[in-house]
CSV table of C-alpha atoms in Angstrom, one decimal:
chain,number,residue,atom,x,y,z
W,1,MET,CA,14.5,-12.8,-5.4
W,2,LYS,CA,15.1,-16.0,-7.3
W,3,ASN,CA,11.8,-17.4,-6.0
W,4,ARG,CA,9.9,-14.3,-7.3
W,5,LEU,CA,11.5,-14.7,-10.7
W,6,THR,CA,10.4,-18.3,-10.9
W,7,ARG,CA,6.9,-17.4,-10.1
W,8,LEU,CA,7.0,-14.5,-12.6
W,9,ARG,CA,8.3,-16.9,-15.4
W,10,ARG,CA,5.4,-19.3,-14.7
W,11,LEU,CA,3.0,-16.4,-15.1
W,12,LEU,CA,4.7,-15.3,-18.3
W,13,GLU,CA,4.3,-18.8,-19.6
W,14,ASP,CA,0.6,-18.9,-18.6
W,15,ARG,CA,-0.1,-15.7,-20.4
W,16,GLN,CA,2.1,-16.5,-23.4
W,17,VAL,CA,4.4,-13.6,-22.9
W,18,GLU,CA,7.9,-13.9,-24.3
W,19,ALA,CA,9.6,-11.2,-22.2
W,20,LEU,CA,8.6,-8.5,-19.7
W,21,LEU,CA,9.7,-5.0,-19.3
W,22,VAL,CA,9.2,-3.7,-15.8
W,23,SER,CA,8.9,0.1,-15.6
W,24,HIS,CA,7.1,0.6,-12.3
W,25,PRO,CA,9.6,1.4,-9.6
W,26,VAL,CA,7.9,-0.6,-6.9
W,27,ASN,CA,7.6,-3.7,-9.2
W,28,ARG,CA,11.3,-3.2,-10.2
W,29,ARG,CA,12.4,-3.1,-6.5
W,30,TYR,CA,10.2,-6.2,-5.8
W,31,LEU,CA,11.9,-8.2,-8.4
W,32,THR,CA,15.5,-6.9,-8.2
W,33,GLY,CA,16.1,-5.4,-4.8
W,34,PHE,CA,17.3,-2.1,-6.6
W,35,THR,CA,16.2,1.0,-4.8
W,36,GLY,CA,17.5,3.6,-7.3
W,37,SER,CA,15.1,6.1,-8.8
W,38,SER,CA,15.8,5.3,-12.4
W,39,GLY,CA,16.0,1.8,-14.2
W,40,TRP,CA,14.3,-0.8,-16.2
W,41,ALA,CA,14.1,-4.5,-15.6
W,42,VAL,CA,13.8,-7.0,-18.4
W,43,VAL,CA,12.9,-10.7,-17.7
W,44,THR,CA,13.0,-13.4,-20.4
W,45,PRO,CA,12.5,-17.1,-19.9
W,46,GLU,CA,16.2,-17.6,-19.3
W,47,GLU,CA,17.8,-14.3,-18.2
W,48,GLN,CA,17.1,-11.2,-16.3
W,49,PHE,CA,18.5,-7.7,-16.9
W,50,LEU,CA,18.7,-4.4,-15.0
W,51,ILE,CA,19.2,-1.3,-17.1
W,52,SER,CA,20.2,2.0,-15.6
W,53,ASP,CA,22.6,4.9,-16.1
W,54,PHE,CA,26.1,5.6,-14.7
W,55,ARG,CA,24.9,7.0,-11.5
W,56,TYR,CA,23.6,3.7,-10.4
W,57,THR,CA,26.2,1.2,-11.7
W,58,GLU,CA,27.8,0.1,-8.5
W,59,GLN,CA,24.6,0.4,-6.4
W,60,ALA,CA,22.7,-1.8,-9.0
W,61,LYS,CA,25.4,-4.5,-9.0
W,62,GLU,CA,25.4,-4.5,-5.2
W,63,GLN,CA,21.6,-4.6,-4.7
W,64,ALA,CA,20.6,-6.8,-7.7
W,65,PRO,CA,23.3,-9.5,-7.8
W,66,ASP,CA,20.9,-11.9,-9.6
W,67,PHE,CA,20.5,-9.4,-12.5
W,68,GLN,CA,22.9,-8.7,-15.4
W,69,PHE,CA,23.5,-5.0,-15.2
W,70,VAL,CA,23.5,-2.9,-18.4
W,71,GLU,CA,24.7,0.7,-18.2
W,72,HIS,CA,22.7,2.7,-20.9
W,73,GLN,CA,24.1,5.7,-22.6
W,74,GLY,CA,20.9,7.8,-23.0
W,75,ASN,CA,18.3,5.5,-24.6
W,76,PRO,CA,17.6,2.5,-22.5
W,77,PHE,CA,15.4,1.0,-25.2
W,78,LYS,CA,18.4,0.5,-27.5
W,79,ASP,CA,19.8,-1.8,-24.9
W,80,ILE,CA,16.4,-3.6,-24.6
W,81,GLN,CA,16.4,-4.0,-28.3
W,82,GLU,CA,19.9,-5.6,-28.2
W,83,ILE,CA,18.8,-8.0,-25.4
W,84,LEU,CA,15.7,-9.1,-27.3
W,85,LYS,CA,17.6,-9.7,-30.5
W,86,LYS,CA,20.3,-11.8,-28.7
W,87,SER,CA,17.7,-13.8,-27.0
W,88,GLY,CA,15.7,-14.3,-30.3
W,89,MET,CA,12.6,-12.6,-28.9
W,90,GLY,CA,10.0,-11.3,-31.3
W,91,SER,CA,7.9,-9.4,-28.7
W,92,ILE,CA,8.0,-7.9,-25.3
W,93,ALA,CA,5.2,-7.1,-22.9
W,94,PHE,CA,5.1,-3.8,-21.0
W,95,GLU,CA,3.2,-2.6,-17.9
W,96,GLU,CA,0.3,-0.7,-19.5
W,97,ASP,CA,-0.6,0.9,-16.1
W,98,HIS,CA,2.8,2.4,-15.7
W,99,LEU,CA,4.4,3.1,-19.0
W,100,THR,CA,3.5,6.6,-20.3
W,101,TYR,CA,2.3,7.2,-23.8
W,102,ALA,CA,5.4,9.0,-24.8
W,103,GLN,CA,7.6,6.3,-23.3
W,104,HIS,CA,5.7,3.5,-25.3
W,105,ARG,CA,6.0,5.5,-28.4
W,106,LYS,CA,9.8,5.8,-28.1
W,107,LEU,CA,10.0,2.1,-27.1
W,108,ALA,CA,8.0,1.0,-30.2
W,109,GLU,CA,10.0,3.2,-32.5
W,110,THR,CA,13.3,1.9,-31.2
W,111,LEU,CA,12.4,-1.8,-31.2
W,112,GLY,CA,11.2,-1.6,-34.8
W,113,GLU,CA,10.0,-5.0,-35.9
W,114,ILE,CA,9.9,-6.3,-32.3
W,115,ARG,CA,6.3,-6.2,-31.2
W,116,THR,CA,5.0,-4.6,-27.9
W,117,GLN,CA,2.3,-6.1,-25.9
W,118,PRO,CA,0.4,-4.4,-23.1
W,119,VAL,CA,-0.2,-6.5,-19.9
W,120,SER,CA,-1.6,-5.4,-16.5
W,121,ASN,CA,-1.0,-6.5,-13.0
W,122,MET,CA,1.5,-9.3,-13.5
W,123,VAL,CA,4.0,-8.3,-10.8
W,124,GLU,CA,1.3,-6.9,-8.7
W,125,LYS,CA,-0.3,-10.3,-8.7
W,126,LEU,CA,2.8,-11.8,-7.3
W,127,ARG,CA,3.1,-9.1,-4.6
W,128,GLU,CA,-0.4,-10.0,-3.2
W,129,ARG,CA,1.0,-12.9,-1.1
W,130,LYS,CA,3.8,-11.9,1.1
W,131,GLU,CA,6.8,-14.0,2.0
W,132,GLU,CA,7.6,-14.4,5.7
W,133,SER,CA,10.5,-11.9,5.3
W,134,GLU,CA,8.0,-9.3,3.9
W,135,LEU,CA,5.5,-9.9,6.7
W,136,ASN,CA,8.3,-9.3,9.3
W,137,VAL,CA,9.1,-6.0,7.7
W,138,ILE,CA,5.4,-5.0,7.7
W,139,ARG,CA,5.1,-6.0,11.3
W,140,ASP,CA,8.0,-3.6,12.2
W,141,ALA,CA,6.3,-0.8,10.2
W,142,VAL,CA,3.1,-1.4,12.0
W,143,ALA,CA,4.9,-1.5,15.4
W,144,ILE,CA,6.6,1.9,14.6
W,145,ALA,CA,3.1,3.5,13.9
W,146,ASP,CA,1.7,2.0,17.0
W,147,ARG,CA,4.4,3.5,19.1
W,148,ALA,CA,4.0,6.9,17.5
W,149,PHE,CA,0.3,6.8,18.3
W,150,GLY,CA,0.8,6.1,21.9
W,151,ALA,CA,3.3,9.0,22.1
W,152,ILE,CA,1.2,11.5,20.2
W,153,LEU,CA,-1.7,11.0,22.5
W,154,GLU,CA,0.2,13.2,25.1
W,155,GLU,CA,0.3,16.0,22.6
W,156,ILE,CA,-3.3,16.1,21.3
W,157,ARG,CA,-5.1,19.0,23.1
W,158,PRO,CA,-7.2,22.1,22.4
W,159,GLY,CA,-5.4,24.9,20.7
W,160,ARG,CA,-2.9,22.7,18.7
W,161,SER,CA,-3.5,22.6,15.0
W,162,GLU,CA,-4.1,19.5,12.8
W,163,ARG,CA,-0.9,20.2,11.0
W,164,GLU,CA,1.2,20.3,14.1
W,165,ILE,CA,-0.1,16.9,15.1
W,166,ALA,CA,0.5,15.5,11.7
W,167,LEU,CA,4.2,16.8,11.7
W,168,ARG,CA,4.7,15.3,15.2
W,169,LEU,CA,3.4,12.0,14.2
W,170,GLU,CA,5.8,12.0,11.2
W,171,PHE,CA,8.7,12.9,13.4
W,172,LEU,CA,7.9,10.3,15.9
W,173,MET,CA,7.8,7.6,13.3
W,174,ARG,CA,11.0,8.8,11.6
W,175,GLU,CA,12.7,8.9,15.1
W,176,GLN,CA,12.0,5.2,15.4
W,177,GLY,CA,13.6,4.3,12.0
W,178,ALA,CA,10.8,4.9,9.5
W,179,ASP,CA,12.1,6.2,6.1
W,180,SER,CA,9.0,8.5,5.9
W,181,SER,CA,5.3,8.4,6.4
W,182,SER,CA,3.7,6.0,4.0
W,183,PHE,CA,1.2,8.6,2.7
W,184,ASP,CA,0.1,12.2,3.6
W,185,ILE,CA,-1.0,11.9,7.2
W,186,ILE,CA,-4.7,12.7,7.9
W,187,VAL,CA,-5.5,14.5,11.1
W,188,ALA,CA,-9.2,15.7,10.8
W,189,SER,CA,-10.9,17.3,13.8
W,190,GLY,CA,-14.4,18.4,14.6
W,191,PRO,CA,-16.6,18.9,11.6
W,192,ARG,CA,-13.5,18.1,9.4
W,193,SER,CA,-13.5,14.6,10.7
W,194,ALA,CA,-16.5,14.0,8.5
W,195,LEU,CA,-14.0,14.2,5.6
W,196,PRO,CA,-12.8,10.7,5.0
W,197,HIS,CA,-9.6,12.0,3.5
W,198,GLY,CA,-9.2,15.3,5.4
W,199,VAL,CA,-5.5,15.9,5.2
W,200,ALA,CA,-4.2,18.0,8.1
W,201,SER,CA,-5.1,21.6,7.9
W,202,ASP,CA,-4.4,24.7,10.1
W,203,ARG,CA,-7.6,24.2,12.0
W,204,LEU,CA,-7.0,24.4,15.8
W,205,LEU,CA,-8.5,21.5,17.8
W,206,GLU,CA,-11.3,22.4,20.2
W,207,LYS,CA,-12.9,20.7,23.2
W,208,GLY,CA,-15.8,18.4,22.0
W,209,ASP,CA,-14.0,17.4,18.8
W,210,LEU,CA,-13.7,14.0,17.4
W,211,VAL,CA,-10.2,13.8,16.1
W,212,THR,CA,-9.4,11.1,13.4
W,213,LEU,CA,-5.8,10.2,12.8
W,214,ASP,CA,-4.9,8.2,9.7
W,215,PHE,CA,-1.2,7.5,9.4
W,216,GLY,CA,1.4,4.9,8.6
W,217,ALA,CA,5.2,4.3,8.5
W,218,LEU,CA,7.2,3.5,5.3
W,219,TYR,CA,9.9,1.2,6.5
W,220,GLN,CA,12.5,-0.7,4.4
W,221,GLY,CA,10.2,-0.4,1.4
W,222,TYR,CA,6.9,-1.6,3.2
W,223,CYS,CA,3.9,0.4,4.5
W,224,SER,CA,1.7,0.4,7.6
W,225,ASP,CA,-1.7,2.2,7.6
W,226,ILE,CA,-3.6,2.7,10.9
W,227,THR,CA,-6.5,4.9,11.9
W,228,ARG,CA,-7.8,5.8,15.3
W,229,THR,CA,-10.4,8.4,16.4
W,230,VAL,CA,-10.0,10.0,19.7
W,231,MET,CA,-12.3,12.4,21.7
W,232,LEU,CA,-11.3,15.8,23.2
W,233,GLY,CA,-13.5,15.9,26.2
W,234,PRO,CA,-16.6,14.0,27.0
W,235,PRO,CA,-18.5,12.8,23.9
W,236,SER,CA,-22.1,13.7,23.0
W,237,GLU,CA,-24.6,10.9,22.9
W,238,GLU,CA,-24.4,10.9,19.1
W,239,GLN,CA,-20.6,10.9,19.1
W,240,ARG,CA,-20.5,7.9,21.5
W,241,LYS,CA,-23.3,6.1,19.3
W,242,ILE,CA,-21.4,6.3,16.0
W,243,TYR,CA,-18.2,5.3,17.7
W,244,ASP,CA,-19.6,2.3,19.2
W,245,ILE,CA,-21.3,1.2,15.8
W,246,VAL,CA,-18.1,1.6,13.9
W,247,LEU,CA,-16.1,-0.3,16.5
W,248,GLU,CA,-18.4,-3.2,16.4
W,249,ALA,CA,-18.6,-3.2,12.7
W,250,GLN,CA,-14.8,-3.2,12.6
W,251,GLN,CA,-14.5,-6.0,15.1
W,252,ARG,CA,-17.0,-8.2,13.2
W,253,ALA,CA,-15.2,-7.6,9.8
W,254,LEU,CA,-11.8,-8.5,11.5
W,255,LEU,CA,-13.2,-11.9,12.7
W,256,ALA,CA,-14.5,-12.5,9.3
W,257,ILE,CA,-11.0,-12.2,7.7
W,258,ARG,CA,-9.7,-15.7,6.6
W,259,GLY,CA,-8.6,-17.5,3.6
W,260,GLY,CA,-11.3,-18.2,1.0
W,261,ILE,CA,-13.6,-15.3,2.0
W,262,THR,CA,-13.9,-12.7,-0.8
W,263,GLY,CA,-13.2,-9.2,-0.4
W,264,LYS,CA,-16.8,-8.4,-1.2
W,265,GLU,CA,-18.0,-10.7,1.6
W,266,ALA,CA,-15.7,-9.1,4.1
W,267,ASP,CA,-16.8,-5.7,3.1
W,268,GLN,CA,-20.5,-6.8,3.4
W,269,VAL,CA,-20.0,-7.8,7.1
W,270,ALA,CA,-19.0,-4.3,8.2
W,271,ARG,CA,-21.4,-2.6,5.7
W,272,ASP,CA,-24.5,-4.6,6.8
W,273,TYR,CA,-23.8,-3.8,10.5
W,274,ILE,CA,-23.6,-0.1,9.9
W,275,THR,CA,-26.6,-0.2,7.5
W,276,ASP,CA,-28.7,-2.1,10.0
W,277,HIS,CA,-28.0,0.7,12.5
W,278,GLY,CA,-29.3,3.5,10.1
W,279,TYR,CA,-26.0,4.8,8.9
W,280,GLY,CA,-25.3,3.0,5.6
W,281,GLU,CA,-25.4,6.2,3.5
W,282,ALA,CA,-22.7,7.6,5.9
W,283,PHE,CA,-20.2,4.8,5.0
W,284,GLY,CA,-19.3,5.5,1.4
W,285,HIS,CA,-15.8,4.0,1.0
W,286,SER,CA,-14.5,0.4,0.9
W,287,THR,CA,-14.0,-1.6,4.1
W,288,GLY,CA,-10.4,-2.1,3.3
W,289,HIS,CA,-7.5,-2.7,0.8
W,290,GLY,CA,-4.2,-4.6,0.2
W,291,LEU,CA,-1.1,-3.3,2.0
W,292,GLY,CA,2.6,-3.9,1.2
W,293,MET,CA,5.2,-2.1,-0.8
W,294,GLU,CA,2.4,0.5,-1.7
W,295,VAL,CA,-0.3,1.7,0.8
W,296,HIS,CA,-3.1,0.8,-1.6
W,297,GLU,CA,-2.6,-2.4,-3.5
W,298,ARG,CA,-4.5,-5.6,-4.3
W,299,PRO,CA,-6.7,-7.2,-3.0
W,300,SER,CA,-9.8,-5.0,-2.4
W,301,LEU,CA,-12.3,-5.3,0.6
W,302,SER,CA,-15.2,-3.7,-1.4
W,303,VAL,CA,-18.2,-4.4,-3.4
W,304,ARG,CA,-15.8,-5.2,-6.3
W,305,GLY,CA,-13.6,-7.6,-4.4
W,306,ASP,CA,-14.6,-10.9,-6.1
W,307,SER,CA,-11.3,-12.8,-5.5
W,308,PRO,CA,-10.8,-14.8,-2.4
W,309,LEU,CA,-8.3,-13.9,0.3
W,310,GLU,CA,-5.3,-16.2,0.6
W,311,PRO,CA,-2.8,-16.8,3.4
W,312,GLY,CA,0.1,-14.3,3.0
W,313,MET,CA,-2.1,-11.4,2.1
W,314,VAL,CA,-2.2,-8.3,4.2
W,315,VAL,CA,-5.2,-6.1,4.2
W,316,THR,CA,-6.6,-3.1,6.2
W,317,VAL,CA,-10.0,-3.2,7.8
W,318,GLU,CA,-11.4,0.3,8.2
W,319,PRO,CA,-15.2,1.0,8.3
W,320,GLY,CA,-16.3,4.5,9.1
W,321,ILE,CA,-19.2,6.8,9.7
W,322,TYR,CA,-19.2,10.4,8.5
W,323,LEU,CA,-21.8,13.0,9.4
W,324,PRO,CA,-21.5,16.5,8.0
W,325,GLY,CA,-21.6,19.1,10.6
W,326,VAL,CA,-21.2,16.6,13.3
W,327,GLY,CA,-17.9,14.7,12.6
W,328,GLY,CA,-16.8,11.2,11.7
W,329,VAL,CA,-15.3,8.0,13.1
W,330,ARG,CA,-13.0,5.6,11.4
W,331,ILE,CA,-11.0,2.7,13.0
W,332,GLU,CA,-8.4,0.8,11.0
W,333,ASP,CA,-6.2,-2.2,11.6
W,334,ASP,CA,-3.6,-3.9,9.5
W,335,VAL,CA,-4.3,-7.7,9.2
W,336,ALA,CA,-2.4,-10.7,7.8
W,337,VAL,CA,-4.3,-13.6,6.4
W,338,THR,CA,-2.9,-16.8,7.9
W,339,GLU,CA,-3.5,-20.5,7.4
W,340,GLN,CA,-5.4,-20.4,10.8
W,341,GLY,CA,-7.4,-17.3,10.1
W,342,ARG,CA,-5.8,-13.9,10.7
W,343,GLU,CA,-3.1,-12.0,12.6
W,344,VAL,CA,-4.2,-8.5,13.6
W,345,LEU,CA,-0.8,-6.7,13.4
W,346,SER,CA,-1.8,-3.3,14.9
W,347,LYS,CA,-2.1,-3.2,18.5
W,348,SER,CA,-3.1,0.3,19.5
W,349,PRO,CA,-6.1,0.5,21.7
W,350,LYS,CA,-9.6,1.0,20.1
W,351,ASP,CA,-12.0,1.6,22.9
W,352,MET,CA,-12.9,5.3,22.8
W,353,ILE,CA,-10.0,7.3,24.1
W,354,ILE,CA,-11.2,10.5,25.9
W,355,LEU,CA,-8.5,13.2,26.2
W,356,ASP,CA,-9.2,15.8,28.9
């Protein structure tokens, strides 16, 4: 945690920020290690504080030993005011993407003459590059999802509902130690597989369906995110065609992942291949996104991804083709950017799996 605070303080200095109020629970956990559901972190150039209520006094002291713990009595902003006055601070920055309007109004009223300053993506910027300890936890989260996929293949058959498969997937991940799924599991079959985010429904699987499974494990605060599309029975010519195109596009994009390439350039690799084969309009989402403590975080592999990838970043690579009335195919892996190029973390097979 100390290294993270050092990096944050450099960023505060660069942006001419006196102190930072961290309200986003994920950012708070990243900086402090505290997993409680309620709390505020304040970082100044010399000190750091964790403010919460009586319920979390002992937990906060145990999980965040590098932070001075302050137990508030109802209005945490009064304690923040006292901290800033004692430190001689005339202003404090807040996370504009996470603090509500009502919270900011109360903060400003409580602080009085102490100014508030909106900032964006300060801690998120630090979170982009993972430490080796973080990468190890992500590897474990990916391995949990991989094993769950191998097990669920034995249960996918006509007559079972999408919802049943999703529930079983979550159970299989939790059975192996996952805290939960990292998002609402997608199981989309038949025509519904043409919905990129077709959360599991009561539809019963049928022979001839493409079945897309998009799932991940939340493990020790970090996420995995994998997609595989399988076939119930022999595929049609069109189903086989779009599967092969998506697989090749995904493989090409994976090989392009390395330090220095921008998210936009990586996205273009997959997009150009799909477009060249006549399905550009059927691929409407980005090629991928950052992955870590949140399932969607920076950086972005999309037409808006102008920043270069750097070693330590973890991204997904997930092109797809979606044809209304026919079905869809998406294939997704989790990838760590390394000094040498890339490490593909997810190991589940990607050649078309035909389940009879």
